[in-house]
Short mmCIF file of C-alpha atoms in Angstrom, two decimals:
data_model
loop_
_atom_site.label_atom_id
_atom_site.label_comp_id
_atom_site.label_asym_id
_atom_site.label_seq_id
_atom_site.Cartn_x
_atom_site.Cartn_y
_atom_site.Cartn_z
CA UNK A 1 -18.46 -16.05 8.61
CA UNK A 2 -15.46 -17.99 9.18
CA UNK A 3 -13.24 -20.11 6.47
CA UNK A 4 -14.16 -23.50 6.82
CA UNK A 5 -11.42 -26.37 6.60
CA UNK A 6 -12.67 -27.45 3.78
CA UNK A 7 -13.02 -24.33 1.82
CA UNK A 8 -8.89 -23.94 3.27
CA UNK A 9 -8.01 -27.42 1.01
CA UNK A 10 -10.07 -26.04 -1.70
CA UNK A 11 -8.27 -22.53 -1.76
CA UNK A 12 -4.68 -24.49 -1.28
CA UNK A 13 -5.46 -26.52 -4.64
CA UNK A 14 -6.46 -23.65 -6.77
CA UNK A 15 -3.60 -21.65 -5.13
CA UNK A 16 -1.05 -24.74 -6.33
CA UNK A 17 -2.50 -25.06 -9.48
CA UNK A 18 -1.86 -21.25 -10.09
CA UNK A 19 1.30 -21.50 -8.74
CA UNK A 20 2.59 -24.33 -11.08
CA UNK A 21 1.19 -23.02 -13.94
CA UNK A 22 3.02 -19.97 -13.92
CA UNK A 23 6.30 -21.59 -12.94
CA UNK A 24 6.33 -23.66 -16.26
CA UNK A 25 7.32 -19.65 -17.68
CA UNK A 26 9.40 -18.18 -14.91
CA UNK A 27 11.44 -21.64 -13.82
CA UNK A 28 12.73 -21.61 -10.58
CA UNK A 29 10.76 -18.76 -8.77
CA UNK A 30 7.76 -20.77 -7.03
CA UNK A 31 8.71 -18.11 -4.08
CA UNK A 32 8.49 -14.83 -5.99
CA UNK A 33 5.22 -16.34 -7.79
CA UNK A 34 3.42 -17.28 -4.75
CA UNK A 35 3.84 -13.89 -3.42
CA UNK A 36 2.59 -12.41 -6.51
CA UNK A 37 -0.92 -14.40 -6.34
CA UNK A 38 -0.94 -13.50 -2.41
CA UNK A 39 -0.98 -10.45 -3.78
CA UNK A 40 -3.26 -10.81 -6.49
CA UNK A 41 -5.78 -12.89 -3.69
CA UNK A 42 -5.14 -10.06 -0.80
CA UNK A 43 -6.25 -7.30 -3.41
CA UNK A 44 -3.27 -5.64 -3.45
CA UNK A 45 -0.16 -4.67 -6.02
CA UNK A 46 2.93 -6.14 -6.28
CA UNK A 47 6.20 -3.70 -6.59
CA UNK A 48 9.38 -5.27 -8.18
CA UNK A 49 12.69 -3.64 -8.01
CA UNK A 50 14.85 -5.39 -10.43
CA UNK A 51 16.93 -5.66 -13.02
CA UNK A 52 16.36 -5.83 -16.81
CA UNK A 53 15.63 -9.40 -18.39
CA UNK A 54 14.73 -10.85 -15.44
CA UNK A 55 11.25 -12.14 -16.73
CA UNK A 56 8.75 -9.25 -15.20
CA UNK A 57 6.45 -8.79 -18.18
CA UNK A 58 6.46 -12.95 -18.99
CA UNK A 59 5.81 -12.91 -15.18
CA UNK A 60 2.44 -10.23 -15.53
CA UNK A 61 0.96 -11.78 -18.52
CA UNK A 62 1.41 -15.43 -17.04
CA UNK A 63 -0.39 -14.41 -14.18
CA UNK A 64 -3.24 -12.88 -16.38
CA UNK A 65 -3.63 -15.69 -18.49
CA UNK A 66 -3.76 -18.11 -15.44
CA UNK A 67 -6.46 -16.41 -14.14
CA UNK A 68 -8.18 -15.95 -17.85
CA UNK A 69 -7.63 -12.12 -17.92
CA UNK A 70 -6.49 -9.37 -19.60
CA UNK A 71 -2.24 -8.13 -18.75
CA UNK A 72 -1.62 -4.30 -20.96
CA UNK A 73 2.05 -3.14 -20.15
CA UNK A 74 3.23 0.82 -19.68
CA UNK A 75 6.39 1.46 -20.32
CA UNK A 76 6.86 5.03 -18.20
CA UNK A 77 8.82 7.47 -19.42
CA UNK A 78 9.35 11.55 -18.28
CA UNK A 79 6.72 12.41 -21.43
CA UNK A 80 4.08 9.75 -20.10
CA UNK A 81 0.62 12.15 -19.61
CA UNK A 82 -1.77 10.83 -16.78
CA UNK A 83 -4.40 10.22 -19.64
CA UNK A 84 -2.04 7.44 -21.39
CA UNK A 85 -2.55 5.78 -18.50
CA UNK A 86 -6.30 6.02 -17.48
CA UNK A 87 -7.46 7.16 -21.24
CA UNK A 88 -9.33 10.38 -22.30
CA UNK A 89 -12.39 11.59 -23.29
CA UNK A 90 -12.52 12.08 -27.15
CA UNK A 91 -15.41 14.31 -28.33
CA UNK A 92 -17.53 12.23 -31.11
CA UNK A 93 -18.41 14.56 -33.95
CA UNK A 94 -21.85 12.00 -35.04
CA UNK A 95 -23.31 11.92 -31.72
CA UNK A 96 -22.01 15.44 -30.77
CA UNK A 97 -20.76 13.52 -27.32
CA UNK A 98 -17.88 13.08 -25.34
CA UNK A 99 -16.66 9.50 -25.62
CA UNK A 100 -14.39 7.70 -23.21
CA UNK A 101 -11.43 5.91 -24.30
CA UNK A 102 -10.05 3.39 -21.88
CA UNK A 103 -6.52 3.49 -21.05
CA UNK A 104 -4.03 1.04 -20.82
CA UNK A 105 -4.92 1.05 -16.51
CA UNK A 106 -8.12 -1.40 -17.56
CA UNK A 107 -7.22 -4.73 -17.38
CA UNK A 108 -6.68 -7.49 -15.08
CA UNK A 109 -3.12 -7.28 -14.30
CA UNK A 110 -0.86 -3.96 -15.68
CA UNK A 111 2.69 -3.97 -15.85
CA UNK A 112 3.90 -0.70 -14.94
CA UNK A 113 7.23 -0.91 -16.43
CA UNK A 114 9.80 1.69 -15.00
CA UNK A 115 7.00 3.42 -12.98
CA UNK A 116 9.90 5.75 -11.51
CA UNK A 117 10.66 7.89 -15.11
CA UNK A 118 7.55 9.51 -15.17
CA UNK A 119 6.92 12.56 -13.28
CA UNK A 120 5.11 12.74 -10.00
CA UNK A 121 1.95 13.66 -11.59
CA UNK A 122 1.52 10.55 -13.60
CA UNK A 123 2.72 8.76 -10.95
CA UNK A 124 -0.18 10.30 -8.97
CA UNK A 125 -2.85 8.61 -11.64
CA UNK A 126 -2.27 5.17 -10.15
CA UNK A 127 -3.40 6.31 -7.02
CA UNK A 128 -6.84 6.28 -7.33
CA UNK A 129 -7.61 3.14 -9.14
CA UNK A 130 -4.27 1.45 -7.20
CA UNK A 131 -6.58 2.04 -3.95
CA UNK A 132 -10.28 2.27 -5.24
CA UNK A 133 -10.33 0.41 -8.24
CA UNK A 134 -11.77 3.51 -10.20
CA UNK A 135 -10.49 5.69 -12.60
CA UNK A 136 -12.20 9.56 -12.72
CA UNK A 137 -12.43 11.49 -16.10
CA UNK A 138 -13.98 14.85 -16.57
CA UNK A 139 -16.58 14.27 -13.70
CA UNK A 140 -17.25 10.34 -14.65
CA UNK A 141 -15.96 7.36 -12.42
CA UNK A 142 -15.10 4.41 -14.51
CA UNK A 143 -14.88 0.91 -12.73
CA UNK A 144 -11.72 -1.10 -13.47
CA UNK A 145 -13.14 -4.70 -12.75
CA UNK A 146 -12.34 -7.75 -10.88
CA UNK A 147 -9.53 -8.99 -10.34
CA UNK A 148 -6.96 -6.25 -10.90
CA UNK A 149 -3.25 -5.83 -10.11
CA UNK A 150 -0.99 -3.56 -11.01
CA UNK A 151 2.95 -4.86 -10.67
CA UNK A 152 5.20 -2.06 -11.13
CA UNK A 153 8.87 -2.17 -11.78
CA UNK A 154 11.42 0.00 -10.66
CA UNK A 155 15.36 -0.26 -12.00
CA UNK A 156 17.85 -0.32 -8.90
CA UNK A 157 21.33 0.75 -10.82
CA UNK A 158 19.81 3.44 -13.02
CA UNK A 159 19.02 6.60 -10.95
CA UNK A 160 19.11 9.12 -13.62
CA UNK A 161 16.22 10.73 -15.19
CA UNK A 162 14.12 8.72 -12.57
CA UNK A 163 11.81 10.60 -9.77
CA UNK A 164 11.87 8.86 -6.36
CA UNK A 165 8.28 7.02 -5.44
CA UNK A 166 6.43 9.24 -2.51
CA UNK A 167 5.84 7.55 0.40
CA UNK A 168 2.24 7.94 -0.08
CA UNK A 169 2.36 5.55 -3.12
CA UNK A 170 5.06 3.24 -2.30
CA UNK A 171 2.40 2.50 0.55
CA UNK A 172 -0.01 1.68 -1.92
CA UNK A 173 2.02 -1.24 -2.96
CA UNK A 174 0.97 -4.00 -0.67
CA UNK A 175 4.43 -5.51 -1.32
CA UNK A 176 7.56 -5.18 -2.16
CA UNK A 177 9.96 -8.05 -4.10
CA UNK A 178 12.91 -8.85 -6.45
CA UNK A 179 12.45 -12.02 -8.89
CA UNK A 180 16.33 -12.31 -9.63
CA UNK A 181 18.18 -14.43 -11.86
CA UNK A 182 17.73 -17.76 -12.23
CA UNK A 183 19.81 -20.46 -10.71
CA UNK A 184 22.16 -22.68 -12.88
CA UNK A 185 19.38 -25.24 -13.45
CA UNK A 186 16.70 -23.27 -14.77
CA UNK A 187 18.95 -21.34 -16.52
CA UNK A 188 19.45 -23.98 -18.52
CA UNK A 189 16.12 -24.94 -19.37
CA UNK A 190 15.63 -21.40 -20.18
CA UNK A 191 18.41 -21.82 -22.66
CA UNK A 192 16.97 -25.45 -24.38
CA UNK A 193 13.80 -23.09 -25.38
CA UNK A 194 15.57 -20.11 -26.59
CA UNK A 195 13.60 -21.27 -29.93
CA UNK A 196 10.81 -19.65 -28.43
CA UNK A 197 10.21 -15.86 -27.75
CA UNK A 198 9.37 -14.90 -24.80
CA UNK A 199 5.74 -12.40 -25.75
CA UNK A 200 5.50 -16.29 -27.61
CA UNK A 201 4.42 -18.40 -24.89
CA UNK A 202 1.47 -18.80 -23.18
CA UNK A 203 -0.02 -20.62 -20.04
CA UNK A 204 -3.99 -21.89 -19.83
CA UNK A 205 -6.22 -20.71 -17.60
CA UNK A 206 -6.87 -22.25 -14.26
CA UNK A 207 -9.06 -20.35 -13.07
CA UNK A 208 -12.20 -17.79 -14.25
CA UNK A 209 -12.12 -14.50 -13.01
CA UNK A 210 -15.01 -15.70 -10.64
CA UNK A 211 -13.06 -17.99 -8.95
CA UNK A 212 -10.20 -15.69 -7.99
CA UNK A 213 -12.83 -13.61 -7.09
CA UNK A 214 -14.11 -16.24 -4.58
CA UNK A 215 -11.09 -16.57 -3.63
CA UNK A 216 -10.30 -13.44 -2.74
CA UNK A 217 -13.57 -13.26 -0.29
CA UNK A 218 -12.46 -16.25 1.01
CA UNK A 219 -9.08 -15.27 2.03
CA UNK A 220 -10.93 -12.36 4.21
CA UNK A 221 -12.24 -15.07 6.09
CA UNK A 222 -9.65 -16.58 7.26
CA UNK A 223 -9.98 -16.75 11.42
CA UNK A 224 -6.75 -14.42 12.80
CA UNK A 225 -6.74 -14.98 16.78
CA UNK A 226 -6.30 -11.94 18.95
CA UNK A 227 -2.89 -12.54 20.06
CA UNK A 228 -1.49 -12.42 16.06
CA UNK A 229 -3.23 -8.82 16.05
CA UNK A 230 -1.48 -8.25 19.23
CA UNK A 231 1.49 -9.29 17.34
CA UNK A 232 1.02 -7.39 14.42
CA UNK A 233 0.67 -4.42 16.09
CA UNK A 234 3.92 -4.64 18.22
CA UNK A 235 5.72 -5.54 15.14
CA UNK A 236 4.39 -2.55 13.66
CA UNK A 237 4.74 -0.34 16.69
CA UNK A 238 8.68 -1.26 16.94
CA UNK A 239 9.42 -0.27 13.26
CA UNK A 240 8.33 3.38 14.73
CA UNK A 241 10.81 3.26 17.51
CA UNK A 242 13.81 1.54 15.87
CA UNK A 243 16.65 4.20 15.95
CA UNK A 244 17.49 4.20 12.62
CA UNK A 245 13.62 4.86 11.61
CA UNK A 246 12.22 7.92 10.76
CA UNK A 247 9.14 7.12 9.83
CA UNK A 248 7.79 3.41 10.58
CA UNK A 249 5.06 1.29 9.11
CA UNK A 250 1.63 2.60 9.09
CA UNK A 251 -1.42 1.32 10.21
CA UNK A 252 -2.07 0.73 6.16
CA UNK A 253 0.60 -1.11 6.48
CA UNK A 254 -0.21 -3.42 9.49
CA UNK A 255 -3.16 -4.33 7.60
CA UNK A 256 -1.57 -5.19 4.47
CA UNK A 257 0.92 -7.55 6.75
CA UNK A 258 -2.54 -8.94 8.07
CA UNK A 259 -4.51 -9.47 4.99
CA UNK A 260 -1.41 -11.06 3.02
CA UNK A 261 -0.90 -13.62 6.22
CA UNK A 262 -4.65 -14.75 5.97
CA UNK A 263 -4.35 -15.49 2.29
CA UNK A 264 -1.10 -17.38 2.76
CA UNK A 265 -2.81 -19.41 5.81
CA UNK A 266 -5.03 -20.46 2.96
CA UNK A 267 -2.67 -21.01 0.43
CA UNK A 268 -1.26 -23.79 2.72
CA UNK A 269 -4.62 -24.98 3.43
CA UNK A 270 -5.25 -23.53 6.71
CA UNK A 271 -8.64 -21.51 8.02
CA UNK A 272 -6.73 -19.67 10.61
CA UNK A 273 -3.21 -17.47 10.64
CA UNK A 274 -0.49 -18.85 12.51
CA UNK A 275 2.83 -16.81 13.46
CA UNK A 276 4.73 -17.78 11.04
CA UNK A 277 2.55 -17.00 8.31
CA UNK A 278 3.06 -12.76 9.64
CA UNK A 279 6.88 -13.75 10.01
CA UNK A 280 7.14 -14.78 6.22
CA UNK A 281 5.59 -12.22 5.20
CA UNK A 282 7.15 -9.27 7.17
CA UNK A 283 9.86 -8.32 5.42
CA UNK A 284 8.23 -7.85 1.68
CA UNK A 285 4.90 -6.01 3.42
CA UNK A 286 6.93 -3.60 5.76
CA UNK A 287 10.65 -2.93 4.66
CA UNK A 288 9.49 -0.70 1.71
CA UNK A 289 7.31 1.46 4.08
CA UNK A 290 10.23 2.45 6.17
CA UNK A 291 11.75 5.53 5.73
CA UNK A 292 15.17 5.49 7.28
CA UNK A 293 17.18 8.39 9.09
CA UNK A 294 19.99 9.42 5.97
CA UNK A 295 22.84 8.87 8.30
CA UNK A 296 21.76 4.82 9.21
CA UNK A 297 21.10 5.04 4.88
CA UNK A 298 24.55 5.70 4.80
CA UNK A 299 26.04 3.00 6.69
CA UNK A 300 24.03 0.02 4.39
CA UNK A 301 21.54 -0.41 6.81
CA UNK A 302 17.95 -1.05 4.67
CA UNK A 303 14.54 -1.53 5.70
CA UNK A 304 14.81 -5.41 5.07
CA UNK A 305 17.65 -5.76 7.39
CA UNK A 306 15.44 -3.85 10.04
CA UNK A 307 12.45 -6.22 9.93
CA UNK A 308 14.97 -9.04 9.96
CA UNK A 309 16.29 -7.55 13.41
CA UNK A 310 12.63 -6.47 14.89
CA UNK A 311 11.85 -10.18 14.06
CA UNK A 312 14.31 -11.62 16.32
CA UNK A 313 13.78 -8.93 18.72
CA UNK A 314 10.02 -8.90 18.75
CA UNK A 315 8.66 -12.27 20.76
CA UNK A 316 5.51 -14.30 18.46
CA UNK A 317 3.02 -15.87 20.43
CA UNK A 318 3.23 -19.57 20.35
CA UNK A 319 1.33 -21.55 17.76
CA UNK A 320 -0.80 -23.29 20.35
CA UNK A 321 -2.16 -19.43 21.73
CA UNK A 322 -2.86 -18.38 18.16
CA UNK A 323 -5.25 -21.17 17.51
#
Protein backbone atom coordinates (compact mmCIF):
# COMPACT_ATOMS: atom_id res chain seq x y z
CA UNK A 1 0.00 0.00 0.00
CA UNK A 2 1.04 3.26 -1.16
CA UNK A 3 1.15 6.80 0.90
CA UNK A 4 -1.73 8.61 -0.05
CA UNK A 5 -1.54 12.54 -0.61
CA UNK A 6 -3.40 13.08 2.03
CA UNK A 7 -1.78 10.95 4.59
CA UNK A 8 1.71 13.06 2.94
CA UNK A 9 -0.07 16.64 4.39
CA UNK A 10 -0.92 14.83 7.47
CA UNK A 11 2.72 13.44 8.09
CA UNK A 12 4.19 17.12 6.96
CA UNK A 13 2.03 18.76 9.90
CA UNK A 14 2.98 16.43 12.62
CA UNK A 15 6.56 16.50 11.21
CA UNK A 16 6.40 20.66 11.58
CA UNK A 17 4.86 20.58 14.70
CA UNK A 18 7.77 18.33 16.01
CA UNK A 19 10.10 20.30 14.40
CA UNK A 20 9.06 23.67 16.02
CA UNK A 21 8.64 22.37 19.18
CA UNK A 22 12.01 21.32 19.64
CA UNK A 23 13.51 24.45 18.11
CA UNK A 24 11.94 26.64 20.94
CA UNK A 25 15.19 24.63 23.05
CA UNK A 26 17.93 24.36 20.48
CA UNK A 27 17.29 28.00 18.58
CA UNK A 28 18.54 28.17 15.32
CA UNK A 29 19.03 24.44 14.26
CA UNK A 30 15.59 23.62 12.39
CA UNK A 31 18.25 21.70 9.96
CA UNK A 32 20.08 19.53 12.49
CA UNK A 33 16.49 18.87 14.20
CA UNK A 34 14.74 17.79 11.18
CA UNK A 35 17.37 15.31 10.53
CA UNK A 36 17.15 14.03 13.93
CA UNK A 37 13.22 13.17 13.63
CA UNK A 38 14.08 11.71 9.97
CA UNK A 39 15.93 9.72 11.92
CA UNK A 40 13.77 9.05 14.66
CA UNK A 41 10.72 8.37 11.70
CA UNK A 42 13.26 6.14 9.40
CA UNK A 43 14.03 3.92 12.57
CA UNK A 44 17.35 4.64 12.73
CA UNK A 45 20.14 6.46 15.20
CA UNK A 46 21.50 9.60 14.92
CA UNK A 47 25.54 10.00 15.47
CA UNK A 48 26.81 13.54 16.47
CA UNK A 49 30.38 14.46 16.38
CA UNK A 50 30.70 17.63 18.24
CA UNK A 51 31.90 19.70 20.56
CA UNK A 52 31.08 20.20 24.27
CA UNK A 53 28.09 22.66 25.16
CA UNK A 54 26.68 22.56 22.05
CA UNK A 55 23.11 21.49 23.32
CA UNK A 56 23.22 17.44 22.59
CA UNK A 57 21.55 16.20 25.77
CA UNK A 58 18.80 19.42 25.72
CA UNK A 59 18.62 18.21 22.06
CA UNK A 60 17.79 14.12 23.19
CA UNK A 61 15.43 14.89 25.91
CA UNK A 62 13.52 17.57 23.70
CA UNK A 63 13.03 15.07 21.25
CA UNK A 64 11.71 12.54 23.92
CA UNK A 65 9.43 14.77 25.45
CA UNK A 66 7.98 15.85 22.00
CA UNK A 67 7.15 12.59 21.26
CA UNK A 68 5.87 11.87 25.11
CA UNK A 69 8.77 9.43 25.90
CA UNK A 70 11.29 8.49 28.00
CA UNK A 71 15.37 10.18 27.10
CA UNK A 72 18.17 8.22 29.97
CA UNK A 73 21.76 9.59 29.14
CA UNK A 74 25.26 7.36 29.38
CA UNK A 75 28.02 9.07 29.90
CA UNK A 76 30.85 6.34 28.50
CA UNK A 77 33.83 6.06 30.03
CA UNK A 78 36.97 3.20 29.69
CA UNK A 79 35.31 1.48 33.13
CA UNK A 80 31.69 1.45 31.50
CA UNK A 81 30.66 -2.66 31.76
CA UNK A 82 28.21 -3.81 28.90
CA UNK A 83 25.61 -4.50 31.77
CA UNK A 84 25.45 -0.58 32.76
CA UNK A 85 24.20 -0.26 29.64
CA UNK A 86 21.60 -3.09 28.97
CA UNK A 87 21.18 -3.93 32.97
CA UNK A 88 21.79 -7.29 34.77
CA UNK A 89 20.19 -9.98 36.22
CA UNK A 90 20.12 -9.65 40.09
CA UNK A 91 19.30 -12.93 41.91
CA UNK A 92 16.14 -12.23 44.37
CA UNK A 93 16.77 -13.95 47.68
CA UNK A 94 12.43 -14.09 48.48
CA UNK A 95 11.52 -15.65 45.33
CA UNK A 96 14.86 -17.57 45.01
CA UNK A 97 14.82 -16.04 41.16
CA UNK A 98 16.86 -14.23 38.93
CA UNK A 99 15.42 -10.75 38.40
CA UNK A 100 16.15 -8.44 35.52
CA UNK A 101 17.14 -4.99 36.00
CA UNK A 102 16.73 -2.72 33.04
CA UNK A 103 19.53 -0.66 31.98
CA UNK A 104 19.83 2.71 31.08
CA UNK A 105 19.48 1.27 26.94
CA UNK A 106 15.40 1.18 27.71
CA UNK A 107 13.92 4.17 26.81
CA UNK A 108 12.70 6.10 23.97
CA UNK A 109 15.59 8.10 22.99
CA UNK A 110 19.35 7.41 24.82
CA UNK A 111 22.02 9.76 24.72
CA UNK A 112 25.13 7.97 24.39
CA UNK A 113 27.40 10.59 25.56
CA UNK A 114 31.14 10.06 24.49
CA UNK A 115 30.30 6.57 23.07
CA UNK A 116 34.12 6.47 21.87
CA UNK A 117 35.82 6.10 25.76
CA UNK A 118 34.52 2.91 26.38
CA UNK A 119 36.17 -0.12 25.18
CA UNK A 120 35.15 -2.08 22.15
CA UNK A 121 33.25 -4.49 24.12
CA UNK A 122 30.75 -2.09 25.50
CA UNK A 123 30.69 -0.53 22.46
CA UNK A 124 29.64 -3.94 21.05
CA UNK A 125 26.33 -3.90 23.53
CA UNK A 126 24.64 -1.30 21.34
CA UNK A 127 24.76 -3.49 18.60
CA UNK A 128 22.12 -5.64 19.15
CA UNK A 129 19.36 -3.49 20.35
CA UNK A 130 20.93 -0.46 17.87
CA UNK A 131 19.81 -3.04 14.98
CA UNK A 132 17.07 -5.36 16.57
CA UNK A 133 15.60 -3.43 19.13
CA UNK A 134 16.38 -6.26 21.78
CA UNK A 135 18.59 -6.54 24.46
CA UNK A 136 19.80 -10.46 25.47
CA UNK A 137 20.63 -11.35 29.17
CA UNK A 138 21.61 -14.74 30.41
CA UNK A 139 19.48 -16.57 27.69
CA UNK A 140 16.35 -13.94 27.89
CA UNK A 141 15.55 -11.35 25.02
CA UNK A 142 14.12 -8.22 26.41
CA UNK A 143 12.14 -5.87 23.96
CA UNK A 144 13.18 -2.19 24.04
CA UNK A 145 9.81 -0.61 22.73
CA UNK A 146 8.57 1.77 20.24
CA UNK A 147 9.93 4.40 19.26
CA UNK A 148 13.62 4.17 20.16
CA UNK A 149 16.75 6.12 19.20
CA UNK A 150 19.87 6.10 20.36
CA UNK A 151 22.03 9.55 19.47
CA UNK A 152 25.51 9.05 20.30
CA UNK A 153 28.16 11.65 20.65
CA UNK A 154 31.59 11.49 19.79
CA UNK A 155 34.30 14.51 20.75
CA UNK A 156 36.37 15.56 17.53
CA UNK A 157 39.56 17.42 19.36
CA UNK A 158 39.99 14.90 22.15
CA UNK A 159 41.61 11.66 20.82
CA UNK A 160 43.11 10.40 23.92
CA UNK A 161 41.86 7.66 25.99
CA UNK A 162 39.16 7.23 23.19
CA UNK A 163 38.85 3.80 21.00
CA UNK A 164 38.01 4.44 17.32
CA UNK A 165 34.17 3.27 16.32
CA UNK A 166 34.43 -0.14 14.04
CA UNK A 167 33.10 0.13 10.89
CA UNK A 168 30.61 -2.40 11.71
CA UNK A 169 28.91 0.03 14.20
CA UNK A 170 29.51 3.32 12.74
CA UNK A 171 27.24 1.57 10.01
CA UNK A 172 24.70 1.09 12.43
CA UNK A 173 24.25 4.76 12.72
CA UNK A 174 21.83 5.64 10.01
CA UNK A 175 23.42 9.13 10.09
CA UNK A 176 25.94 11.10 10.74
CA UNK A 177 25.75 15.14 11.88
CA UNK A 178 27.28 18.11 13.80
CA UNK A 179 24.69 20.63 15.59
CA UNK A 180 27.37 23.51 15.96
CA UNK A 181 27.23 26.71 17.59
CA UNK A 182 24.70 28.93 17.32
CA UNK A 183 24.62 31.96 15.14
CA UNK A 184 24.79 35.55 16.65
CA UNK A 185 20.99 35.73 16.90
CA UNK A 186 20.14 32.80 18.79
CA UNK A 187 22.96 33.20 20.71
CA UNK A 188 21.48 35.86 22.10
CA UNK A 189 18.28 34.56 22.99
CA UNK A 190 20.14 31.82 24.53
CA UNK A 191 21.79 34.42 26.66
CA UNK A 192 18.21 36.49 27.73
CA UNK A 193 17.28 32.89 29.40
CA UNK A 194 20.46 32.10 31.05
CA UNK A 195 17.98 32.34 34.23
CA UNK A 196 17.03 29.03 33.29
CA UNK A 197 19.09 25.74 33.43
CA UNK A 198 19.29 23.90 30.80
CA UNK A 199 18.11 19.89 32.49
CA UNK A 200 15.26 22.96 33.56
CA UNK A 201 13.27 23.26 30.56
CA UNK A 202 10.91 21.30 29.03
CA UNK A 203 8.83 21.04 25.71
CA UNK A 204 5.03 19.35 25.55
CA UNK A 205 4.27 16.59 23.77
CA UNK A 206 3.03 16.63 20.26
CA UNK A 207 2.69 13.58 19.63
CA UNK A 208 1.90 9.89 21.53
CA UNK A 209 4.19 7.28 20.96
CA UNK A 210 1.40 5.81 18.63
CA UNK A 211 1.51 8.42 16.38
CA UNK A 212 5.25 8.41 15.68
CA UNK A 213 4.67 4.99 15.41
CA UNK A 214 2.19 5.59 12.53
CA UNK A 215 4.32 7.61 11.31
CA UNK A 216 7.02 5.65 11.01
CA UNK A 217 4.85 2.90 8.89
CA UNK A 218 3.84 5.55 6.94
CA UNK A 219 7.11 6.84 5.89
CA UNK A 220 7.76 3.07 4.48
CA UNK A 221 5.15 3.82 2.20
CA UNK A 222 6.21 6.39 0.56
CA UNK A 223 6.17 5.46 -3.52
CA UNK A 224 10.22 5.58 -4.65
CA UNK A 225 10.16 5.21 -8.65
CA UNK A 226 12.63 2.84 -10.19
CA UNK A 227 14.90 5.27 -11.65
CA UNK A 228 15.74 6.89 -7.83
CA UNK A 229 16.77 3.13 -6.97
CA UNK A 230 18.70 3.21 -10.10
CA UNK A 231 20.13 6.28 -8.68
CA UNK A 232 20.79 5.16 -5.41
CA UNK A 233 22.59 2.42 -6.43
CA UNK A 234 25.05 4.28 -8.80
CA UNK A 235 25.59 6.72 -6.09
CA UNK A 236 26.43 3.96 -3.96
CA UNK A 237 28.36 1.96 -6.50
CA UNK A 238 30.75 5.15 -7.23
CA UNK A 239 31.68 5.64 -3.49
CA UNK A 240 33.34 1.96 -4.12
CA UNK A 241 35.35 3.10 -7.05
CA UNK A 242 36.38 6.64 -6.01
CA UNK A 243 40.26 6.53 -5.77
CA UNK A 244 40.64 7.73 -2.58
CA UNK A 245 38.07 4.93 -1.17
CA UNK A 246 38.94 1.95 0.37
CA UNK A 247 36.02 0.72 1.36
CA UNK A 248 32.64 2.41 -0.02
CA UNK A 249 29.09 2.49 1.20
CA UNK A 250 27.35 -0.70 1.74
CA UNK A 251 24.30 -1.98 0.61
CA UNK A 252 23.12 -1.15 4.51
CA UNK A 253 23.96 1.86 3.63
CA UNK A 254 22.08 2.43 0.29
CA UNK A 255 19.11 1.56 2.17
CA UNK A 256 19.52 3.84 4.95
CA UNK A 257 20.04 6.73 2.06
CA UNK A 258 16.62 5.25 0.75
CA UNK A 259 14.55 4.96 3.81
CA UNK A 260 15.72 8.54 5.18
CA UNK A 261 14.68 10.11 1.51
CA UNK A 262 11.08 8.55 1.81
CA UNK A 263 10.56 10.02 5.24
CA UNK A 264 11.82 13.42 4.16
CA UNK A 265 9.43 13.20 0.90
CA UNK A 266 6.86 13.08 3.65
CA UNK A 267 8.11 15.53 5.83
CA UNK A 268 7.53 18.03 2.93
CA UNK A 269 4.27 16.58 2.26
CA UNK A 270 4.98 14.45 -0.62
CA UNK A 271 3.83 10.50 -1.24
CA UNK A 272 6.66 9.88 -3.55
CA UNK A 273 10.75 10.55 -3.40
CA UNK A 274 12.05 12.96 -5.70
CA UNK A 275 15.96 13.43 -6.48
CA UNK A 276 16.59 15.86 -4.45
CA UNK A 277 15.23 14.42 -1.46
CA UNK A 278 18.49 11.37 -1.96
CA UNK A 279 20.76 14.51 -2.80
CA UNK A 280 20.01 16.19 0.68
CA UNK A 281 20.42 13.51 2.30
CA UNK A 282 23.66 11.97 0.84
CA UNK A 283 26.20 13.38 2.54
CA UNK A 284 24.99 12.72 6.41
CA UNK A 285 23.80 8.87 5.33
CA UNK A 286 27.08 7.95 3.37
CA UNK A 287 30.24 10.10 4.30
CA UNK A 288 30.60 8.29 7.71
CA UNK A 289 30.53 4.82 5.98
CA UNK A 290 33.54 5.58 3.92
CA UNK A 291 36.65 4.39 4.85
CA UNK A 292 39.33 6.35 3.07
CA UNK A 293 42.87 5.16 1.73
CA UNK A 294 45.44 6.85 4.77
CA UNK A 295 47.40 8.65 2.17
CA UNK A 296 44.02 10.73 0.56
CA UNK A 297 43.34 11.00 4.88
CA UNK A 298 46.37 12.78 4.83
CA UNK A 299 45.89 15.35 2.34
CA UNK A 300 42.26 16.69 4.15
CA UNK A 301 40.27 14.91 1.88
CA UNK A 302 36.98 13.46 4.11
CA UNK A 303 34.17 11.39 3.26
CA UNK A 304 31.81 14.54 3.09
CA UNK A 305 33.90 16.18 0.54
CA UNK A 306 33.67 12.81 -1.51
CA UNK A 307 29.86 12.63 -1.64
CA UNK A 308 29.93 16.33 -2.42
CA UNK A 309 32.16 15.41 -5.59
CA UNK A 310 30.20 11.95 -6.55
CA UNK A 311 27.14 14.33 -6.42
CA UNK A 312 28.22 16.53 -9.11
CA UNK A 313 29.75 13.73 -10.87
CA UNK A 314 26.93 11.26 -10.62
CA UNK A 315 23.86 12.45 -13.15
CA UNK A 316 19.99 12.35 -11.07
CA UNK A 317 17.23 11.48 -13.12
CA UNK A 318 14.98 14.35 -13.79
CA UNK A 319 12.07 15.08 -11.51
CA UNK A 320 9.52 14.45 -14.23
CA UNK A 321 11.10 10.46 -14.71
CA UNK A 322 10.99 9.95 -10.96
CA UNK A 323 7.32 10.58 -10.70
Amino acid sequence: MTMTPEQAGWFSDNFARLVSNVETVLLGKTFVIRLGFTALLSEGHLLLEDFPGTGKTSFARAIAQSVDGVSNRVQFTPDLLPGDITGVSIFDQRSGEFEFHRGPIFANVVLADEINRASPKTQSALLEVMEEGTVTVDGVTHDVGLPFMVIATQNPIEQAGTYRLPEAQLDRFIMKTSIGYPDHASTLRILEGAGTRAHETTVPAIASAEVIIEMARLARTVHVDPTINDYVSRLVDATRSATEVRLGASVRGALALLRCAKTLAASNGRHYVIPDDVKALAEVVLAHRLVLDPEAEFDGVTGTSIISQLLIETPPPSDRQAV
